[in-house]
Coordinates of C-alpha atoms in Angstrom, one line a residue:
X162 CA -66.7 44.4 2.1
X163 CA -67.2 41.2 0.1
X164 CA -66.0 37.6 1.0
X165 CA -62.6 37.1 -0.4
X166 CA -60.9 33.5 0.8
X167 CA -57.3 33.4 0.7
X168 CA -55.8 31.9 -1.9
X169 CA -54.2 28.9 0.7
X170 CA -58.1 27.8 1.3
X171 CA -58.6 28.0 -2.5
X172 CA -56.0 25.9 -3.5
X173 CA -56.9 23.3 -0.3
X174 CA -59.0 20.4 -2.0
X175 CA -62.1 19.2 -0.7
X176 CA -60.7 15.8 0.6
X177 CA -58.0 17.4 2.4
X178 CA -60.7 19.2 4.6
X179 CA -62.7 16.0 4.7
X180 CA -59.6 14.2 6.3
X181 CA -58.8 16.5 8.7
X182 CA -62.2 17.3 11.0
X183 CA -59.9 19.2 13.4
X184 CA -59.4 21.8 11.1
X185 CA -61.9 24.7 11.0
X186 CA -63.8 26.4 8.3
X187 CA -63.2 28.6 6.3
X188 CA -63.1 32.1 7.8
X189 CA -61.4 35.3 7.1
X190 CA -57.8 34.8 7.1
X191 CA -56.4 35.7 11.0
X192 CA -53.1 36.3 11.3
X193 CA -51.6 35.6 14.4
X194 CA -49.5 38.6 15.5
X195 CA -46.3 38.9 14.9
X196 CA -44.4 39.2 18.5
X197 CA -42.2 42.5 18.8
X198 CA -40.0 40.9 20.2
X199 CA -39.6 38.1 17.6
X200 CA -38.0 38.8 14.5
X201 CA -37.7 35.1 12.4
X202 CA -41.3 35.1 10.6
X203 CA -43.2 32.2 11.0
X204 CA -42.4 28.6 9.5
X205 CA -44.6 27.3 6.9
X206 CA -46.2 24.2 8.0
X207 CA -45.8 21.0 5.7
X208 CA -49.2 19.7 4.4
X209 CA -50.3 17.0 4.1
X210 CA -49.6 16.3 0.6
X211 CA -45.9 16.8 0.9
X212 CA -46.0 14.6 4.1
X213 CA -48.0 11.8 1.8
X214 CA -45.0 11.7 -0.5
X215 CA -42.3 12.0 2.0
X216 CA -43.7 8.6 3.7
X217 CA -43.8 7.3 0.5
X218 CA -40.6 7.9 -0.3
X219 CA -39.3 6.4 2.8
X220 CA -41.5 3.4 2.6
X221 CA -39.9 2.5 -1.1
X222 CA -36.2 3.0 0.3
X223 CA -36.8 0.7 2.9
X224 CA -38.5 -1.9 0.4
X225 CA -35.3 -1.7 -2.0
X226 CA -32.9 -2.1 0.7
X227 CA -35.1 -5.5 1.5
X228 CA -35.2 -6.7 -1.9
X229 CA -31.2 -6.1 -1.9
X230 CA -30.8 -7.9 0.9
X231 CA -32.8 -11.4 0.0
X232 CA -31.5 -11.0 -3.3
X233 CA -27.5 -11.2 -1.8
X234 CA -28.9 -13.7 0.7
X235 CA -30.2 -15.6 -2.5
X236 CA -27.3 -15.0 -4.2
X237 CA -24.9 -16.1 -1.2
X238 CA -26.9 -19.6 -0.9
X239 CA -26.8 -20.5 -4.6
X240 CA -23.0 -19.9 -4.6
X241 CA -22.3 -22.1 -1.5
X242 CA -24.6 -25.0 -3.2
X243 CA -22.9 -24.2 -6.5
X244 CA -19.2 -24.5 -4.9
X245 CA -20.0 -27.8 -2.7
X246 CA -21.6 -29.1 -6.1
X247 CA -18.0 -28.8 -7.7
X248 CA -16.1 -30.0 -4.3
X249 CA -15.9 -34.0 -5.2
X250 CA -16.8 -36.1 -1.6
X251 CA -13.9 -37.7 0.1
X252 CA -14.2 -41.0 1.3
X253 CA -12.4 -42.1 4.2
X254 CA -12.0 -45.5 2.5
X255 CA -9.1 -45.7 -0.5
X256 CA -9.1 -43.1 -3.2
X257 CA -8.0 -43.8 -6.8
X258 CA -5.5 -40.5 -5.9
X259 CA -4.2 -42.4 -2.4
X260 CA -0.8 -43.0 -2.6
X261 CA -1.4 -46.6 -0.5
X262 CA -4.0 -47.6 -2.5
X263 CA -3.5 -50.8 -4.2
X264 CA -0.4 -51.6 -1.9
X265 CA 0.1 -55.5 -1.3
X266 CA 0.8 -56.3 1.9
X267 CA 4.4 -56.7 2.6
X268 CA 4.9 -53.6 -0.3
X269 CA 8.3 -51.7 0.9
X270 CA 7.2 -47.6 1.8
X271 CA 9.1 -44.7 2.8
X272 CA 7.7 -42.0 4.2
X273 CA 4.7 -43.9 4.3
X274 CA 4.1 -44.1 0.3
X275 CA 4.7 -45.9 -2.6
X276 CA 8.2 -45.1 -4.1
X277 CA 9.7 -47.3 -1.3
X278 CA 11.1 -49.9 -4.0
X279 CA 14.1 -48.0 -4.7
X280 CA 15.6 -47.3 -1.2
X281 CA 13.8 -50.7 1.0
X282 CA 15.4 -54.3 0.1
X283 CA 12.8 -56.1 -1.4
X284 CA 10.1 -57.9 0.5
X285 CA 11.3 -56.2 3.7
X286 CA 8.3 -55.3 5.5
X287 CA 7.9 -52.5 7.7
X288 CA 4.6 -52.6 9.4
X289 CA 3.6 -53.5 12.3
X290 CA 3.9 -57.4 12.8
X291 CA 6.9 -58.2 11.1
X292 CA 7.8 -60.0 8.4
X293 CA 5.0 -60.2 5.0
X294 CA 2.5 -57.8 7.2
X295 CA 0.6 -55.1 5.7
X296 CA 0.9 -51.5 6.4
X297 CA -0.6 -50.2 9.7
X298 CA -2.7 -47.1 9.8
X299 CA -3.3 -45.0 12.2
X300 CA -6.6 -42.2 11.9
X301 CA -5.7 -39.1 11.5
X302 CA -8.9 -37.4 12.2
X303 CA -9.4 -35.7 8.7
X304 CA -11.1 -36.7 5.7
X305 CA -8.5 -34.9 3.2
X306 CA -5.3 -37.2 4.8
X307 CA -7.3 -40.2 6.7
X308 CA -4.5 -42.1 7.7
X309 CA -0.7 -41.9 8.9
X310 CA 1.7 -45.4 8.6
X311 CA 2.4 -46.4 12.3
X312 CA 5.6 -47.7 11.3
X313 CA 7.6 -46.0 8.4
X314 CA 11.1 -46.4 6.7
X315 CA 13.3 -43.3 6.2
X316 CA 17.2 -42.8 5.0
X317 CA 19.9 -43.6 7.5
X318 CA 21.7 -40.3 8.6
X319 CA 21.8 -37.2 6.8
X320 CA 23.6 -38.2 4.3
X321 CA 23.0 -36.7 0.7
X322 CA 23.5 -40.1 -1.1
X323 CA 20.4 -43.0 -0.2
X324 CA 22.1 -45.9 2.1
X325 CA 20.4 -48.2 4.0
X326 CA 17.3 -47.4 6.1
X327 CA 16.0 -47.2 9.8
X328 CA 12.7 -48.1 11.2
X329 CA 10.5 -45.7 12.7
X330 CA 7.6 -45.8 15.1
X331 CA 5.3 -42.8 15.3
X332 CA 4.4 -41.6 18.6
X333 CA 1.9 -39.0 18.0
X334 CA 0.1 -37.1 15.2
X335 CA -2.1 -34.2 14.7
X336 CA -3.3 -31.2 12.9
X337 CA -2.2 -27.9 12.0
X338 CA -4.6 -25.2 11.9
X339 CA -4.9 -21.4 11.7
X340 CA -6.9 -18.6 11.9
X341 CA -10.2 -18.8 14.4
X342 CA -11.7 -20.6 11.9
X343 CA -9.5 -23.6 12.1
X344 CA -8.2 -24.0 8.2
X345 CA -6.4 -27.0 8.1
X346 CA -3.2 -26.8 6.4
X347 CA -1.2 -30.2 7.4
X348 CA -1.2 -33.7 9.1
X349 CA 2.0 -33.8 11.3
X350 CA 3.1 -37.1 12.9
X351 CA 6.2 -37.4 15.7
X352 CA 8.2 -40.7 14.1
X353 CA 10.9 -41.8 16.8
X354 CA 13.9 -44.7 15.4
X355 CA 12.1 -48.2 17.0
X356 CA 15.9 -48.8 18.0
X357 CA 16.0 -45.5 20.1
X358 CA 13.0 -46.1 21.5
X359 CA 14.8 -47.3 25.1
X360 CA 16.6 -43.8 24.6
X361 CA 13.2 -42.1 25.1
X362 CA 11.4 -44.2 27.4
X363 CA 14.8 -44.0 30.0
X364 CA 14.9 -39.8 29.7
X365 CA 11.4 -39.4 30.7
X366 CA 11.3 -42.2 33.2
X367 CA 14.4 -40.5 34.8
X368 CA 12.0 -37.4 34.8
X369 CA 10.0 -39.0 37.7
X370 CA 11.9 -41.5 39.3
X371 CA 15.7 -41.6 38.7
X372 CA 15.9 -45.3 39.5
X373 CA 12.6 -46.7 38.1
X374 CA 12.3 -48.8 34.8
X375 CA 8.6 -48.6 34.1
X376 CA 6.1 -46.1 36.0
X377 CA 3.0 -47.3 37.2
X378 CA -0.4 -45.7 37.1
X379 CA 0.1 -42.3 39.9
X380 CA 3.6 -41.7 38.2
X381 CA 2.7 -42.1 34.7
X382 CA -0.6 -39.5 35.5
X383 CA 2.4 -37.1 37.1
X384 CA 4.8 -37.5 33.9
X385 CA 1.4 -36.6 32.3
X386 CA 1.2 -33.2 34.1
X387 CA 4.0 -31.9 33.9
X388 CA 4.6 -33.0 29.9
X389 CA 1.6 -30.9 29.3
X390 CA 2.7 -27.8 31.5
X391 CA 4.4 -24.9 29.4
X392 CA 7.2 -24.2 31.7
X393 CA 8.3 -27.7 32.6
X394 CA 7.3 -29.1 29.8
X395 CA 9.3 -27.1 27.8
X396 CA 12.4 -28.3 30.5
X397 CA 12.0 -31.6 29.9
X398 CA 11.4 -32.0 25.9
X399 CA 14.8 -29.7 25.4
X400 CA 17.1 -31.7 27.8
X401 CA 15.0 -35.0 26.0
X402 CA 16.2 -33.9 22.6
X403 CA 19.5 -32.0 23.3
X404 CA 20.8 -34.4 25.8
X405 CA 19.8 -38.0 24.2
X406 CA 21.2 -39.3 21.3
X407 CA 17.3 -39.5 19.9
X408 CA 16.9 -39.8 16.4
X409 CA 13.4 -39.2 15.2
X410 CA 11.5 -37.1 12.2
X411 CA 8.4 -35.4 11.9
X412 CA 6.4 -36.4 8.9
X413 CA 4.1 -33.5 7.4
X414 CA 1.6 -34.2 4.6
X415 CA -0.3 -30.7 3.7
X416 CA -4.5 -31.3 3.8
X417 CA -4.0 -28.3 0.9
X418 CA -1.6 -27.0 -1.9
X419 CA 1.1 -24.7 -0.6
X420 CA 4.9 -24.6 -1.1
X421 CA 8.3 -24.4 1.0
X422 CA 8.0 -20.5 1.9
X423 CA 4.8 -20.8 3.5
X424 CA 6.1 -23.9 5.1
X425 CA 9.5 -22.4 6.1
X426 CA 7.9 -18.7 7.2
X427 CA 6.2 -20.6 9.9
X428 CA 8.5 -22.2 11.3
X429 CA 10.8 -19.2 11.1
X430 CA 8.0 -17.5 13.5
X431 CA 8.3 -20.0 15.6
X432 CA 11.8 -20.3 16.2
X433 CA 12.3 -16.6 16.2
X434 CA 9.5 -16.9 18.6
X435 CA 11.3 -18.7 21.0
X436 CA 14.4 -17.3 20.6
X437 CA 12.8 -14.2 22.0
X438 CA 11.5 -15.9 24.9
X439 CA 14.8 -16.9 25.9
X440 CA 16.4 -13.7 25.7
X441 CA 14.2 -12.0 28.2
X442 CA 14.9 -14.7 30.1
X443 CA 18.5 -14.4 30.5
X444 CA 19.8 -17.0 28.0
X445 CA 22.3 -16.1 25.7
X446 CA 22.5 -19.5 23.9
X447 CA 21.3 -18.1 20.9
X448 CA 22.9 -14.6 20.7
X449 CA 26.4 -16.0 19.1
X450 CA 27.3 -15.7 15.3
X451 CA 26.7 -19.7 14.5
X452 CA 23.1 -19.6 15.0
X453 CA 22.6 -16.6 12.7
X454 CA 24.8 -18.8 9.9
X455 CA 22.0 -21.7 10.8
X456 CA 19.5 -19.9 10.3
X457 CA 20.4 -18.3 6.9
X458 CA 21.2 -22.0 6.0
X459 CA 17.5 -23.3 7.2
X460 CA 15.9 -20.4 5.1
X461 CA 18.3 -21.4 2.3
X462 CA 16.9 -25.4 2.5
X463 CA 13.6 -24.1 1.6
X464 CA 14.4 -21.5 -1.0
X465 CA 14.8 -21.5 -4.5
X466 CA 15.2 -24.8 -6.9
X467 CA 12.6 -26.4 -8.5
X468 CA 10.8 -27.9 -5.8
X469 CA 8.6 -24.8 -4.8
X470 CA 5.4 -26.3 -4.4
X471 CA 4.0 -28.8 -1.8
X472 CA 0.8 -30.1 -3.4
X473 CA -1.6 -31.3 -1.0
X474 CA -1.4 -35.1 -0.2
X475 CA 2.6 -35.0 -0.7
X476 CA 4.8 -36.6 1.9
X477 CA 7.8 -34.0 3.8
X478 CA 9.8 -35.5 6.4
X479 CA 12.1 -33.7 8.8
X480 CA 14.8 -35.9 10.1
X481 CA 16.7 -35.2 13.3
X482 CA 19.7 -37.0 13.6
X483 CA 21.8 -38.5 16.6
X484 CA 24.0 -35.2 16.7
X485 CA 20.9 -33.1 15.8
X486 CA 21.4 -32.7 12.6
X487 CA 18.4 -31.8 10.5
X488 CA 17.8 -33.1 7.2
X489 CA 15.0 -32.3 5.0
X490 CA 13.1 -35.1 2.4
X491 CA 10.9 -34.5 0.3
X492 CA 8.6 -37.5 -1.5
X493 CA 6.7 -37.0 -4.6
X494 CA 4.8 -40.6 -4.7
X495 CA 5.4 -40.8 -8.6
X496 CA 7.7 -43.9 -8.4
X497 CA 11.0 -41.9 -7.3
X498 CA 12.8 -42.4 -4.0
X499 CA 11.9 -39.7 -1.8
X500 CA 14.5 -36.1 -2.9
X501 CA 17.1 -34.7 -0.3
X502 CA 16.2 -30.8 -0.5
X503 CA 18.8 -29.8 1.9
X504 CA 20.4 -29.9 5.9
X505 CA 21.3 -28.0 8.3
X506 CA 24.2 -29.5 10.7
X507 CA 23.6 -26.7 14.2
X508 CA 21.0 -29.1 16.2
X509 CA 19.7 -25.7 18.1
X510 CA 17.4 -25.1 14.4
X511 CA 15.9 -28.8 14.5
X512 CA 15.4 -28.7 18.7
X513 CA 13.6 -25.5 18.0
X514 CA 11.6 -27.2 15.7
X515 CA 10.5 -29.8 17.4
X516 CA 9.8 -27.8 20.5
X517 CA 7.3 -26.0 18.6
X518 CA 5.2 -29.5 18.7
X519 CA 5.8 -30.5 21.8
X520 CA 6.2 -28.0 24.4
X521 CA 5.0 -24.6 25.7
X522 CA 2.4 -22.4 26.1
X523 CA 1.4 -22.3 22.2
X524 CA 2.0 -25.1 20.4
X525 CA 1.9 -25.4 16.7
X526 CA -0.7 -28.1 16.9
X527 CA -2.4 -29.1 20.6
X528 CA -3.7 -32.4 19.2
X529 CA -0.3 -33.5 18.0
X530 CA 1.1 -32.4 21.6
X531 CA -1.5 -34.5 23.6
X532 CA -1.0 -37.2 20.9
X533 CA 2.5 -37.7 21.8
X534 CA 2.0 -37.3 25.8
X535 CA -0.6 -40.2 25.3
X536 CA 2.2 -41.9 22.9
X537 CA 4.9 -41.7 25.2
X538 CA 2.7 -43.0 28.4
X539 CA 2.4 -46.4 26.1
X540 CA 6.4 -46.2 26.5
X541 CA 6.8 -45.5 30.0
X542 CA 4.1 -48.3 31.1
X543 CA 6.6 -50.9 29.7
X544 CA 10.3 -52.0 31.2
X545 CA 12.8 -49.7 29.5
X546 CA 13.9 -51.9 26.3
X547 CA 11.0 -54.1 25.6
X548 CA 9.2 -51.7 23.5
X549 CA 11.4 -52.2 20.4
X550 CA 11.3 -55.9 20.8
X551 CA 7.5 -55.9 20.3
X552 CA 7.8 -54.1 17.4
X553 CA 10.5 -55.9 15.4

C-alpha cells in the first residue's frame, strides 16, 4: 500500500507547519472514533488562516470607529471655536447698544432707560442724591444686562393714560435661570415706592417685635431666618403684600430674545403652582369663580397684539398697586414713553406673582430672594420713616 497524504495536509502550506511546532508530521490520516453514543459529527476546527483574517477584520473595525470618533471630537472643537468667533465680547463697561449710554447726568429715565423725556418733568432727577445727580447703578452679576437703576420712575396708578410719576427704590435683584445648566433668561429687580417705604419697614418690624421701630443686630439676624424659611416666609410676604397698602413693581429685562407667552406660561406655572399648594392645604381662597375670570384676564394681557416679542435688553415692568392692582408696561428704548400692554384689577394674580420671588420652597430666582432679605435688613436697621428722607 503506497503513501497517500490526505488532501487537508496537501493543501496545508509549508509556513503554516513552520508556525505551529506543536503540530505533528505528517502521518497516515487517524481518525478519531466516532463515539456510539454520539451522533453530531465532529466540528471542523478554524485554521489558522481564517483566524488571521477574522483578527484582521476586528482590528480595522476598531480603527474606523477611532478615526470616527477624533474626527467628531475634531469636528465638535472647530464648531465651538467657530460659534465663540461669531459671539461679539461684552463689556461690562457702556455698549454703543446700552440704552444708558451717553445719558447726562440729571437725564429723566423710566424704567430705567432713555425714553423718560416724555413722562418725567424736565430736569427732574431721579437718582440717588437728588437733585442734577446721575443715575445710580447697581451690578447685576451678568455680562449681558450689567447694571439695574437703584432708583427708577414709573406711572402713577394703573391708569391707562400717562400722569404724573412715583419714585421707586429697588430692594433686591437677581437672575432667572432654568434647566441644570443655568440658561439665563432675565434680570429681575424688586422696585418698592420710596414714599411706602415706612409701609414696608413697619410690617416686617411688627414681624419681630410689635412695639419696636428699628431692630438691632440678634433681631434683624431672626427676621433674617425666618424671611428665608419656606413656610413662614411665605406667612409673612402674603400678609406684607395683602395686608399693606405697598405699592411696588418688579422690573424684568430678558438676558435673551423671547416674547410674552413664554414670559406669561411661566408665571402661569407658578401661580397654578401655588394655587395647588393651597388647596391641599385646606384653603379655598382661590376656588371661587373671580379668580378663574383673573386669570383668563392675566393670560389675555400677554396675548395677542403686536407686541409679541421681548428682545433681549428691553425693559418690562410689573406694577402692583395700592389695592393690588397689577399693571403691565412695557418700554421699547426707541424714544417712546414706555406702552401700557394691559391690567388685571383681582390683587390675588399680582400677590401670587410676587410670592413667586420672594417666598417658599422654590423660588423663581434664589439670588433675587436673598437680594431682597439683605435689602430689607438695610430698612429695618433704620427708625421706621427715615429711609425715604435719605433718599429724596
Amino acid at each position: 500500500m503506497s503513501f497517500i497524504p490526505s488532501l487537508r495536509a496537501i493543501r496545508r502550506p509549508l509556513w503554516q507547519s513552520l508556525n505551529r511546532p506543536h503540530v505533528r508530521a505528517l502521518r497516515w490520516p487517524v481518525r478519531p472514533a466516532r463515539l456510539a453514543s454520539s451522533s453530531r459529527p465532529p466540528r471542523e476546527p478554524l485554521d489558522a488562516v481564517s483566524l488571521h483574517r477574522l483578527e484582521a477584520e476586528r482590528r480595522a473595525y476598531y480603527q474606523r470607529r477611532s478615526y470616527y470618533a477624533a474626527a467628531g471630537a475634531a469636528t465638535c472643537m472647530l464648531a465651538m471655536l467657530v460659534l465663540v468667533s461669531f459671539i461679539p465680547k461684552e463689556l461690562n463697561d457702556a455698549r454703543s447698544d446700552d440704552p444708558l449710554n451717553g445719558l447726562e447726568k440729571g437725564t429723566p429715565v423710566v424704567g430705567g432707560i432713555t425714553g423718560g423725556s416724555e413722562i418725567r418733568k424736565k430736569g427732574e432727577a431721579i437718582a440717588h442724591g437728588g437733585e442734577g445727580g446721575g443715575v445710580e447703578q447697581v451690578p447685576t452679576g451678568t455680562s449681558t444686562i450689567p447694571t439695574f437703576p437703584k432708583n427708577i420712575a414709573l406711572p402713577d396708578g394703573a391708569a391707562a393714560a400717562v400722569g404724573g410719576t412715583i419714585d421707586y427704590q429697588l430692594v433686591g435683584l437677581g437672575i432667572r435661570t432654568v434647566s441644570f445648566l443655568g440658561i439665563q433668561v432675565y434680570v429681575v429687580g424688586l422696585y418698592v415706592a420710596t414714599e411706602d417705604v415706612a409701609l414696608l419697614q413697619q410690617a416686617l418690624i411688627r414681624t419681630v417685635d410689635p412695639v419696636a421701630t428699628t431692630l438691632i443686630k440678634t433681631e434683624k439676624d431672626k427676621l433674617r431666618g425666618l424671611l428665608l424659611d419656606p413656610e413662614r416666609g411665605d406667612q409673612i410676604w402674603a400678609s406684607v403684600l395683602k395686608d399693606t397698602r405697598l405699592r411696588s413693581a418688579l422690573r424684568i429685562v430678558p438676558t435673551r430674545n423671547t416674547d410674552f407667552q413664554h414670559l406669561r406660561d411661566g408665571w402661569v406655572r407658578g401661580i397654578t403652582s401655588r394655587v395647588q399648594a393651597a388647596s391641599r392645604a385646606g384653603n379655598a381662597e382661590y376656588e371661587d369663580d373671580g379668580f378663574g375670570r383673573a386669570m383668563a384676564d392675566f393670560k389675555g394681557v400677554f396675548s395677542g397684539g403686536a407686541r409679541k416679542s421681548v428682545p433681549k435688553a428691553k425693559t418690562l415692568v410689573l406694577m402692583r398697586g395700592s389695592t393690588g392692582a397689577l399693571s403691565v408696561w412695557y418700554d421699547e428704548a426707541n424714544g417712546k414713553a414706555p406702552a401700557r400692554v394691559g391690567a388685571v384689577e383681582d390683587e390675588r394674580i399680582s400677590r401670587l406673582i410676587w410670592m413667586a420671588y420672594l417666598a417658599g420652597k422654590n423660588v423663581a430666582s434664589e439670588g433675587a430672594r436673598r437680594s431682597v432679605v439683605d435689602g430689607v435688613m438695610g430698612f429695618v436697621e433704620r427708625p421706621i420713616g427715615t429711609v425715604a428722607t435719605q433718599v429724596t
